[in-house]
Coordinates of C-alpha atoms in Angstrom, one line a residue:
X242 CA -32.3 39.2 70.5
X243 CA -29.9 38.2 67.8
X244 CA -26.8 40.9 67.0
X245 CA -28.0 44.4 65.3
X246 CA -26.7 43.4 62.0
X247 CA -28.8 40.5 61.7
X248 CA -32.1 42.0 62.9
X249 CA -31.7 45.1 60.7
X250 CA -31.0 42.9 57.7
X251 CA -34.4 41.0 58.6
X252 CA -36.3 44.4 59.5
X253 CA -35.2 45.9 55.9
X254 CA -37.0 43.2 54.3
X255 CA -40.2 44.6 56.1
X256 CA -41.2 47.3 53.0
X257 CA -44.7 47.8 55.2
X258 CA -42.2 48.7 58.3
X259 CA -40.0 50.8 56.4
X260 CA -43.3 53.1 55.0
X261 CA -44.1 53.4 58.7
X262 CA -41.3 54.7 59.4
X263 CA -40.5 57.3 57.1
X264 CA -44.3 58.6 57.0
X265 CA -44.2 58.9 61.3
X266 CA -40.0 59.7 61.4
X267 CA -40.9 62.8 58.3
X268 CA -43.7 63.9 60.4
X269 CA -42.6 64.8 63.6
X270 CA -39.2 65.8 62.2
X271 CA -40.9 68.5 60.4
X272 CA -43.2 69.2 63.3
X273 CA -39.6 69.9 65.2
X274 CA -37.8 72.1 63.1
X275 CA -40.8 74.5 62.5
X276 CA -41.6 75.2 66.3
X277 CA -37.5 75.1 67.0
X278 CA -37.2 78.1 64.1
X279 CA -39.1 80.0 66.6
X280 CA -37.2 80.4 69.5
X281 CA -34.5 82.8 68.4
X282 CA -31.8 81.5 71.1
X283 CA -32.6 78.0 70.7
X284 CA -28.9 77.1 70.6
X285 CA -28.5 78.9 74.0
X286 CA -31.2 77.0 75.2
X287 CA -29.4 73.6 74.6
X288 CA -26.7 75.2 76.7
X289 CA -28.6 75.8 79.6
X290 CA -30.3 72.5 79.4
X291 CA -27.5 70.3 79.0
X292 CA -25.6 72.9 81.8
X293 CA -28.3 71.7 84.0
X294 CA -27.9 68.3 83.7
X295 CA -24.6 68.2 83.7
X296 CA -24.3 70.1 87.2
X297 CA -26.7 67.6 88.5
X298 CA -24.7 64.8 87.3
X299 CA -21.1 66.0 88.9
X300 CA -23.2 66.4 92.7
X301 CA -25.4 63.1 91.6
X302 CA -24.8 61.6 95.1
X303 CA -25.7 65.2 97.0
X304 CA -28.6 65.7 95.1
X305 CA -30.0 62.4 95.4
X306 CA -29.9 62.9 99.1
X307 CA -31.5 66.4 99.0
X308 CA -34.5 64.5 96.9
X309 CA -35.3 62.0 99.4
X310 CA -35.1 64.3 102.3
X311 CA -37.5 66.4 100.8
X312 CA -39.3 63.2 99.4
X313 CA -39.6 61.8 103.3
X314 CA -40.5 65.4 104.5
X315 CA -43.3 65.6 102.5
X316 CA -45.0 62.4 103.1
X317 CA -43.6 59.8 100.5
X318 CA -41.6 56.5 101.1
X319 CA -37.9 56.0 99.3
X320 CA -36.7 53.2 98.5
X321 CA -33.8 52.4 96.9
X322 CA -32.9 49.6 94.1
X323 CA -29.5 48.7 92.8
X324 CA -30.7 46.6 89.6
X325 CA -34.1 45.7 87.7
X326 CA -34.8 42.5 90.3
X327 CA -34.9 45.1 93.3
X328 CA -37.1 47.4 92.0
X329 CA -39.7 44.9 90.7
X330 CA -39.4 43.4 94.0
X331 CA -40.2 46.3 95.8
X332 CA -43.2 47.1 93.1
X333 CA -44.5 43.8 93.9
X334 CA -44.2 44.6 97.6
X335 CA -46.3 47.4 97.5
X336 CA -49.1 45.8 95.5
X337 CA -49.2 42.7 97.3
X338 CA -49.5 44.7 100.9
X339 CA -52.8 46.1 99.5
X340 CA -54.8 43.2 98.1
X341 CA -54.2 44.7 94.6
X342 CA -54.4 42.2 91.1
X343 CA -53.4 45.0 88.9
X344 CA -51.9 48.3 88.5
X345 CA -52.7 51.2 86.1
X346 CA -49.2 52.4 84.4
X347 CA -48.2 55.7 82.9
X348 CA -46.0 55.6 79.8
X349 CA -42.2 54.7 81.7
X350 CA -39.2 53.6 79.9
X351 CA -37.3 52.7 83.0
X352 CA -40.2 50.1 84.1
X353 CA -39.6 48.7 80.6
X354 CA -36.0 48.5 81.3
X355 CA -36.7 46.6 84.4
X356 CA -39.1 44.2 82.8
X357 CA -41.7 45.6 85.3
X358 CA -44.8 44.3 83.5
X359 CA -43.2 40.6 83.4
X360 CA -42.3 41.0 87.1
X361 CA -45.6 41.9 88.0
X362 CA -47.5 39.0 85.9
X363 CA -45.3 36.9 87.5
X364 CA -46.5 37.5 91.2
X365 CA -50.4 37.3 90.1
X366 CA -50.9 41.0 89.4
X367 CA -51.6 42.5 85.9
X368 CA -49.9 46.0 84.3
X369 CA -52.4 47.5 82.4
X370 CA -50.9 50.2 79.8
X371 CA -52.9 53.3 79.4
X372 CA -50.7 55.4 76.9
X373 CA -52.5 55.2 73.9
X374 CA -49.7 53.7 72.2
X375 CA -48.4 51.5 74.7
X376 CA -51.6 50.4 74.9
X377 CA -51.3 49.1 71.3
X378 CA -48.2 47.4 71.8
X379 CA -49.3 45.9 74.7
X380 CA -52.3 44.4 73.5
X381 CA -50.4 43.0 70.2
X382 CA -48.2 41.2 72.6
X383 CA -45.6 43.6 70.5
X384 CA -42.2 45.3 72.0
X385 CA -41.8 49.3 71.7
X386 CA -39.7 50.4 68.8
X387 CA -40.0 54.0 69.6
X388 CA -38.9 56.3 72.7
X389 CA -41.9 58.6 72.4
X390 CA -44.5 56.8 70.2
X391 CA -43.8 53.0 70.7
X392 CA -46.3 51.7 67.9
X393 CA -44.5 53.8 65.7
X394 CA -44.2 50.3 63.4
X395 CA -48.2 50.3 62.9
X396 CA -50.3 51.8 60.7
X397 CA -54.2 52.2 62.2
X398 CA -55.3 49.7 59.5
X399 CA -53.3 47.4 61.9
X400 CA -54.1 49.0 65.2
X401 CA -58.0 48.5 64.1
X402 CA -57.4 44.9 63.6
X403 CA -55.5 44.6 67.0
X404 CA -58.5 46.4 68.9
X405 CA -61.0 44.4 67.6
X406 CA -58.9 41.1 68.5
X407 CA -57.6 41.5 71.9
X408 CA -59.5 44.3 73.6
X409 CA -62.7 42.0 74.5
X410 CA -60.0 39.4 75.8
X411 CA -58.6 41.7 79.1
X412 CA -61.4 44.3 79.0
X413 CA -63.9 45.9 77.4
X414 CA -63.9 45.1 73.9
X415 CA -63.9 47.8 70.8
X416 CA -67.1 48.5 69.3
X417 CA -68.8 46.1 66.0
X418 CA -68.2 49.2 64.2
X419 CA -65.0 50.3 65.2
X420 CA -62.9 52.0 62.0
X421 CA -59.4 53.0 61.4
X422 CA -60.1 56.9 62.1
X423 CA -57.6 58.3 64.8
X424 CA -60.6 59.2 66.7
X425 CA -62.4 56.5 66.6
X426 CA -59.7 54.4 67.7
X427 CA -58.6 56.9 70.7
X428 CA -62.5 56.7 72.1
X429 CA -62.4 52.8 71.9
X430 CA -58.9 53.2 73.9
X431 CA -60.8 55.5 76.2
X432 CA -63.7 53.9 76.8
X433 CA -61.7 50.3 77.1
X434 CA -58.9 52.2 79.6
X435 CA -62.0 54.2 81.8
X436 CA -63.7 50.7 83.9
X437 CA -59.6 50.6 84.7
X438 CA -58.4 53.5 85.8
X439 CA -61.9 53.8 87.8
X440 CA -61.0 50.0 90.1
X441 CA -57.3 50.3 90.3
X442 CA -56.2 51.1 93.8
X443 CA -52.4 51.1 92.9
X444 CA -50.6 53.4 90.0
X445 CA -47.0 52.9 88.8
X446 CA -45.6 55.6 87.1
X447 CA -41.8 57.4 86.1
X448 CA -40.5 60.6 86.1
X449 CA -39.7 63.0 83.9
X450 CA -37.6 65.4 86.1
X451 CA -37.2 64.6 89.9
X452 CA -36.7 68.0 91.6
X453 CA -34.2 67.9 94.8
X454 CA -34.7 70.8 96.7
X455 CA -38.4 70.4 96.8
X456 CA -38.9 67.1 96.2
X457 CA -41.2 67.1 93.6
X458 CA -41.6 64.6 90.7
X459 CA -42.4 65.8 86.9
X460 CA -44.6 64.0 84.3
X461 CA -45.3 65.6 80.9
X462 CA -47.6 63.6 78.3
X463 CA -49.8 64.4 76.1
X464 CA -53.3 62.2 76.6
X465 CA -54.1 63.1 80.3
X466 CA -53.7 59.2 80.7
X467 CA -50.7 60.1 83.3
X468 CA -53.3 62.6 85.5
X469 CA -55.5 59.9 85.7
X470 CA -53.1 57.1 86.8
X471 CA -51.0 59.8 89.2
X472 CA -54.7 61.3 91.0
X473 CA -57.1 59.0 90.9
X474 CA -55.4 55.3 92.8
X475 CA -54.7 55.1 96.3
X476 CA -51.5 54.2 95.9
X477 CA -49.0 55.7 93.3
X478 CA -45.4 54.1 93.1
X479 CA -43.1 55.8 90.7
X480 CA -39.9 54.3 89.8
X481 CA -37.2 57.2 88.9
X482 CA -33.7 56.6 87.6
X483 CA -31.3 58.3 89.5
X484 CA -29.9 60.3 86.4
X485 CA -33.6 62.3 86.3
X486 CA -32.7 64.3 89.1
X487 CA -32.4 68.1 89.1
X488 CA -30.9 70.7 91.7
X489 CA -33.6 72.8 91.8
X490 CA -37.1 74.1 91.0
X491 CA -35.7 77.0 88.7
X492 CA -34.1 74.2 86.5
X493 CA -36.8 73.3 85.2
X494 CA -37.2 76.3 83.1
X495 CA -34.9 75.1 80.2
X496 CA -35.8 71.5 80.5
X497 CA -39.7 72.2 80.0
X498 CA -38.9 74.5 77.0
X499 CA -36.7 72.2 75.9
X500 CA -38.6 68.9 75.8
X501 CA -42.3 69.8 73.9
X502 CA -40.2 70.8 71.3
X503 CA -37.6 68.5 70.9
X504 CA -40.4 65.6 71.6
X505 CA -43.6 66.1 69.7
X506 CA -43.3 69.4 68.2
X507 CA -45.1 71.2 70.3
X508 CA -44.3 74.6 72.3
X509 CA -45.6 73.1 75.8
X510 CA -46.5 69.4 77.2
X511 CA -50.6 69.6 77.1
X512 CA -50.2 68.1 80.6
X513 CA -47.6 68.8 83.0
X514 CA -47.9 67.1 86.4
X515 CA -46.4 67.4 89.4
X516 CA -46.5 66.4 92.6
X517 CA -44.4 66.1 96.5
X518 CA -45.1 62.9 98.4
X519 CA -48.9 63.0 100.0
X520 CA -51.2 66.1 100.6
X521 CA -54.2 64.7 102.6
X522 CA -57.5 64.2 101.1
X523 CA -56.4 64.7 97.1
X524 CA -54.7 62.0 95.3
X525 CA -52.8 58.8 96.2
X526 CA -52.9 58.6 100.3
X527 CA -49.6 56.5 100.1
X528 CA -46.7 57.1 97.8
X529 CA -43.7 55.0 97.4
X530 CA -40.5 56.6 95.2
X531 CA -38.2 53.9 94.2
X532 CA -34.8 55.6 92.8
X533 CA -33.2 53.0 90.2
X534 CA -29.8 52.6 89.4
X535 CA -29.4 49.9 87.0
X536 CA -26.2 50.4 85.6
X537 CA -26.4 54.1 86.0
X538 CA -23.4 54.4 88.1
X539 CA -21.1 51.9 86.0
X540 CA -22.1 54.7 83.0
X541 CA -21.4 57.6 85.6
X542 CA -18.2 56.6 85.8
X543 CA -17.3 56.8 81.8
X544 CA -15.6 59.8 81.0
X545 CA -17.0 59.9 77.6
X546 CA -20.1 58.3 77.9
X547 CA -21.3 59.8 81.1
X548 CA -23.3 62.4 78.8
X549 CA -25.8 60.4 77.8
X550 CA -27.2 60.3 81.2
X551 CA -28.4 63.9 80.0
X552 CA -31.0 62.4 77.9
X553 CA -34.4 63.2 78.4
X554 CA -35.6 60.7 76.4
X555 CA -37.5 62.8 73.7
X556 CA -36.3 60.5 71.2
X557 CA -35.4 63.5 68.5
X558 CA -32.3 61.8 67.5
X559 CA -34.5 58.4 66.8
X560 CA -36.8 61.0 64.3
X561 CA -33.3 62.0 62.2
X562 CA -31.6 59.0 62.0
X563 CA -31.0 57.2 58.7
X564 CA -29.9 54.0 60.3
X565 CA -33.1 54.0 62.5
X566 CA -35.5 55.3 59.7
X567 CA -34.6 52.0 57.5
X568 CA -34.9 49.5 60.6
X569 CA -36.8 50.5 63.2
X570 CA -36.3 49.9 67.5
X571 CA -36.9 46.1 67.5
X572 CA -33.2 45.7 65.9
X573 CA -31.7 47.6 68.5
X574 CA -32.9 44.7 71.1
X575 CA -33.9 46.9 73.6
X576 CA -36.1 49.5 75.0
X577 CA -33.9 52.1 74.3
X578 CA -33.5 52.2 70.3
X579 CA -32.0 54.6 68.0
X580 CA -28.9 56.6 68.9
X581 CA -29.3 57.3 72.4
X582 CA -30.1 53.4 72.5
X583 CA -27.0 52.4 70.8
X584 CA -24.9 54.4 73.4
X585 CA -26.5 54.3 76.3
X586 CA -27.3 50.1 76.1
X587 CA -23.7 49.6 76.8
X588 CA -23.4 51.7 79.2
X589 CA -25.7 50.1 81.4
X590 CA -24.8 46.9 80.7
X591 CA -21.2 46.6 79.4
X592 CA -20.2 44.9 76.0
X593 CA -19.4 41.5 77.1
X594 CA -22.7 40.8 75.1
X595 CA -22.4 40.2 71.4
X596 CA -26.1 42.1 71.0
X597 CA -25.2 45.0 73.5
X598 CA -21.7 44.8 71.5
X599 CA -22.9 45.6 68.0
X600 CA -24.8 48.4 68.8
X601 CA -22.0 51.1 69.1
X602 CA -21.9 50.0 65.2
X603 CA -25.1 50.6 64.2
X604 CA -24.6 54.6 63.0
X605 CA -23.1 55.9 60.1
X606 CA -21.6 59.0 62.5
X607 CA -23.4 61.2 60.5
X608 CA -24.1 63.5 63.3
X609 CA -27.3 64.7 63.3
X610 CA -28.6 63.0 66.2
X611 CA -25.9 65.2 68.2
X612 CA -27.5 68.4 66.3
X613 CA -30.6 67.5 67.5
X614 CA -30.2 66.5 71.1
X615 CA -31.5 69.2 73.3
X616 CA -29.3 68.5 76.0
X617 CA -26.0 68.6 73.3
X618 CA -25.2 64.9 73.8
X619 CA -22.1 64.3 71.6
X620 CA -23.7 60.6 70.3
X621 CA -20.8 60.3 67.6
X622 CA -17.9 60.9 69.9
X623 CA -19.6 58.4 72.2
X624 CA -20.0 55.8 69.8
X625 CA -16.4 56.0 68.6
X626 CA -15.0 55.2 71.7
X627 CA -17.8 52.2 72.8
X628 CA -16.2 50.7 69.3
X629 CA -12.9 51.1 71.0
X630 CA -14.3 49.5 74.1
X631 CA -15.6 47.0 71.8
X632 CA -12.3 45.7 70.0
X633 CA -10.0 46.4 74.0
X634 CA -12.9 43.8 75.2
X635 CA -11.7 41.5 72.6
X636 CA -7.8 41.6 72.8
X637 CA -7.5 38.5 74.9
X638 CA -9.5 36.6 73.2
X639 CA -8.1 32.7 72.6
X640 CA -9.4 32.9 68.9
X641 CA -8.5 36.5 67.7
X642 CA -11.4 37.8 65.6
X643 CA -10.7 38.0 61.4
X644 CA -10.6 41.9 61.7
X645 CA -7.7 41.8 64.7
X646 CA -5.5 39.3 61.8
X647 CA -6.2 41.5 58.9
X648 CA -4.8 44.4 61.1
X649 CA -1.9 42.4 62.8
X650 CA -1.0 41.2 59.1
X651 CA -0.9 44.8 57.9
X652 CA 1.1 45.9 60.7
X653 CA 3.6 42.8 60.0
X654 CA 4.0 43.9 56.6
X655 CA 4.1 48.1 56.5
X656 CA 6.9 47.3 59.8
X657 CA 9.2 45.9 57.3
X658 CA 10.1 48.1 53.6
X659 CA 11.0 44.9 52.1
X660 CA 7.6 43.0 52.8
X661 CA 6.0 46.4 52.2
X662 CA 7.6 46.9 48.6
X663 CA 6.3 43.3 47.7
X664 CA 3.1 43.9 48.9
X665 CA 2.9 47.0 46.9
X666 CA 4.1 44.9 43.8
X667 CA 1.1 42.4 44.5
X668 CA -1.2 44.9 44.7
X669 CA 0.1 46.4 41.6
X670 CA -0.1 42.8 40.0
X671 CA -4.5 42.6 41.1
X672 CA -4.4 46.3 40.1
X673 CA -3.6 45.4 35.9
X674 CA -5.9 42.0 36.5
X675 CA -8.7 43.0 38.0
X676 CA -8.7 46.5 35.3
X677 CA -8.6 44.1 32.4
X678 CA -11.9 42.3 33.7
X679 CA -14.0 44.7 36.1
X680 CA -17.0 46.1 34.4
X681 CA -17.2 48.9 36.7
X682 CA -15.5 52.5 36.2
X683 CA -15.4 55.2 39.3
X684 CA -15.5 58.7 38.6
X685 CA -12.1 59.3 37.4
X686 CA -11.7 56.6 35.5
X687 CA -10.5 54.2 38.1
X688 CA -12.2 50.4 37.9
X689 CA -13.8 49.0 40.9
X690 CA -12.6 45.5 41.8
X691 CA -16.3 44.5 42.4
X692 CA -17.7 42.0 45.0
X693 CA -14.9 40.0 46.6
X694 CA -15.9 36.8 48.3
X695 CA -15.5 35.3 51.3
X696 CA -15.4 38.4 54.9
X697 CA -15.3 41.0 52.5
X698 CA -18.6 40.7 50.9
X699 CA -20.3 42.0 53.3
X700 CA -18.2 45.5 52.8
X701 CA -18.2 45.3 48.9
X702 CA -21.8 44.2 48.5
X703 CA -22.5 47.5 49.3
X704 CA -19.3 49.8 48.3
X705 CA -17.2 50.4 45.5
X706 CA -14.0 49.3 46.5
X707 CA -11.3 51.3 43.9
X708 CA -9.0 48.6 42.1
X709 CA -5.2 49.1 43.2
X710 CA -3.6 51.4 41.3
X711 CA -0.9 49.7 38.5
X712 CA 1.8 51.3 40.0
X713 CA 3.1 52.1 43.5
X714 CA 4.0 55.3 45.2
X715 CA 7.5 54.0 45.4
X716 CA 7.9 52.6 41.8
X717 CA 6.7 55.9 40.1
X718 CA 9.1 57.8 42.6
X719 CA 11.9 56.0 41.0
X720 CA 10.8 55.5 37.4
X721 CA 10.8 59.8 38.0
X722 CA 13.2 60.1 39.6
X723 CA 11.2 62.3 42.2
X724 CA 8.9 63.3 40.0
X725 CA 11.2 65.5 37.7
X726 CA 11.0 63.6 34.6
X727 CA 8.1 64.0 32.2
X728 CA 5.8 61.2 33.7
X729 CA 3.1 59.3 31.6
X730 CA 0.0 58.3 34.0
X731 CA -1.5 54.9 33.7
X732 CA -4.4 56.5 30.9
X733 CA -1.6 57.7 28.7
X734 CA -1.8 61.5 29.8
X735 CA 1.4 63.3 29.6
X736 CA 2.1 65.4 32.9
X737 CA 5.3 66.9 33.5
X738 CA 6.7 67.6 37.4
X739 CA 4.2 64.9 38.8
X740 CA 1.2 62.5 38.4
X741 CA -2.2 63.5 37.8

């Protein structure tokens, strides 16, 4: 994936993308805010979320202990993975050791951060999606762009047109009659997704929540498509980052209050599922819990960024943001978009990369994803200091970047009164030039210098930048001697004691 800058710029020249986007973003924002004006302590139940993960976080390595000890006790198989190729690996394993060609999936953003469904495809055995809307993406041979609704770029005029393309081509295909209405297009899903979930012996699924003391893993959705794939297979392997764990089973009482609301809109998940390793005779007869780190230590061990391994992934800060509203996931190059995605990217992987680079700089730090956040992540504060990661990274570079001149040149000359006071007359000098010939007048009176070419275009093809003023600090200082001479100000106002 090319650099944010360059994506965005191509994914703003998308108007059908950008009418997406506002209709679905407006939508479950508003859905948000009316069930959040509802609970009367709301703020105090962002503290207690976010106190909860944050305890959990501090004791990561006691916890995560305490959860396979109780995993083991009750029947289930840990496993361990260091990094995406591990955990495919031991997906793969699994699958292979039973004969199976496919797998049924629940809705998991940490198999698509491990590239699970390419893994998989690549040893002979085929991922089928059964989220509605992963579904969708899936069978447009698409990438998410959402956290919570990753078709969030289609309309259902285009989600029709997918249906009746690809569904006949890896299952049963969409009716001659199929329509764009929501519900006719969710009973094509369902009757496409039912031969599937009926033959598949193994289910891959995430977690939610992954309880320590009792060992018990936590799916919410909202489709029943994550019942199906955790009960009926034989086999169910779920692969959990280690950052979902929680301390105990009275946790959860903030977290599932917290996430309907902060996710959909609504007061409680319309399925909640739980479940400790094997209970004989009901469900999967063998289940394997792979705990993923990933790059979740490396962000553990940020002082600032550690927070974001609070997330919960209900993509409410995605829903509010400007940035995201005009360009959508697929510029963020990865399957964690929006804010959260532009903070916790690096942090998994470092900012070596020019892609995972640019992405503390795509944000305005307008703070309302941190207003938002359930858990209280402080997404500004974090992106501030990646973009001070960002420039450290670059400070032994051979060919210093054009910022890292301008800034060593300004240093150079504001070191130094003499080279600042010529500067200053310089600037004065552009100041009377560019007011005799810029058409463009800021409140105030002050003229704009316009669109400058060359590296700053890309800040003043967007910005007034304000003409420098005629005269310096220092000059009118000394013309008034302090300021206690009657002063005229460059528009021919009289002022006495001072400028205007």
């Amino acid at each position: 994936m090319p650099a944010f800058p360059t994506a965005a710029r191509a994914a703003l020249g998308d108007t059908q993308l950008r009418r997406n986007l506002a209709h679905a973003t407006h939508t479950i924002r508003d859905k948000r805010a009316r069930v959040v004006a509802e609970v009367e302590d709301w703020e105090d139940l962002r503290l207690a979320g976010a106190g909860v993960k944050e305890a959990a976080l501090r004791d990561l390595a006691t916890h995560l202990e305490t959860l396979e000890e109780s995993l083991v006790r009750a029947g289930a198989t840990v496993h361990w993975a260091r990094d995406a190729e591990e955990a495919c690996a031991i997906v793969a394993s699994v699958a292979k050791s039973h004969g199976a060609d496919e797998v049924v999936k629940v809705k998991s953003m940490a198999t698509q951060e491990i590239g699970l469904n390419e893994a998989l495809e690549a040893e002979g055995i085929a991922a089928w999606e059964t989220d509605l809307a992963e579904l969708i993406v899936q069978l447009g041979e698409d990438l998410p762009s959402h956290i919570l609704v990753p078709a969030i770029h289609r309309n259902r005029a285009e989600v029709r047109e997918i249906f009746q393309r690809r569904m006949g081509v890896v299952g049963r295909p969409a009716p001659g009659d199929l329509t764009d209405e929501p519900s006719v297009l969710a009973g094509a899903a369902r009757e496409h997704l039912r031969e599937k979930f009926l033959r598949a012996k193994v289910g891959v699924s995430g977690a939610n929540f992954a309880v320590a003391d009792t060992g018990t893993l936590v799916v919410v959705e909202s489709e029943g498509n994550g019942r199906m794939c955790l009960t009926l297979p034989e086999v169910l392997v779920s692969v959990v980052g280690i950052e979902k764990v929680v301390a105990t089973w009275d946790d959860l009482d903030p977290m599932l209050r917290l996430l309907p609301r902060s996710s959909t809109g609504e007061r409680m998940n319309p399925y909640t599922s739980t479940w400790s390793g094997v209970t004989p005779g009901d469900g999967p007869q063998e289940v394997h819990v792979v705990l993923l780190d990933n790059g979740r230590t490396r962000a553990l061990a940020d002082d600032v960024g550690r927070q974001a391994l609070r997330c919960i992934r209900c993509s409410a800060c995605l829903n509010v943001c400007p940035v995201y509203e005009r360009v959508g996931g697929h510029a963020y190059g990865s399957v964690y978009p929006g804010p959260i995605g532009a903070i916790l990217n690096p942090l998994l992987n470092g900012v070596s990369d020019e892609q995972t680079a640019s992405l503390p700089y795509a944000s305005s730090l307008c703070g309302a994803c941190f207003e938002v956040c359930p858990v209280r992540i402080d997404i500004p504060s974090v992106l501030v200091d990646q973009r001070a990661q960002v420039v450290d990274s670059h400070r032994g570079d051979r060919v210093p970047k054009a910022e890292a001149v301008a800034m060593k040149a300004a240093a150079w000359t504001f070191s130094d009164a003499r080279r600042l006071g010529l500067a200053e007359r310089a600037s004065g000098l552009a100041g009377r030039v560019i007011g005799r010939f810029s058409r463009t007048t800021l409140p105030g009176g002050r003229t704009a210098a316009g669109r400058l070419p060359g590296p700053a275009a890309g800040w003043t093809g967007a910005r007034d930048l304000p003409a420098p003023p005629r005269e310096s600090f220092r000059e009118w200082w000394a013309r008034t001697d302090g300021g206690t001479h009657d002063d005229q100000d460059g528009s021919g106002t009289a002022t006495k004691g001072g400028r205007s």
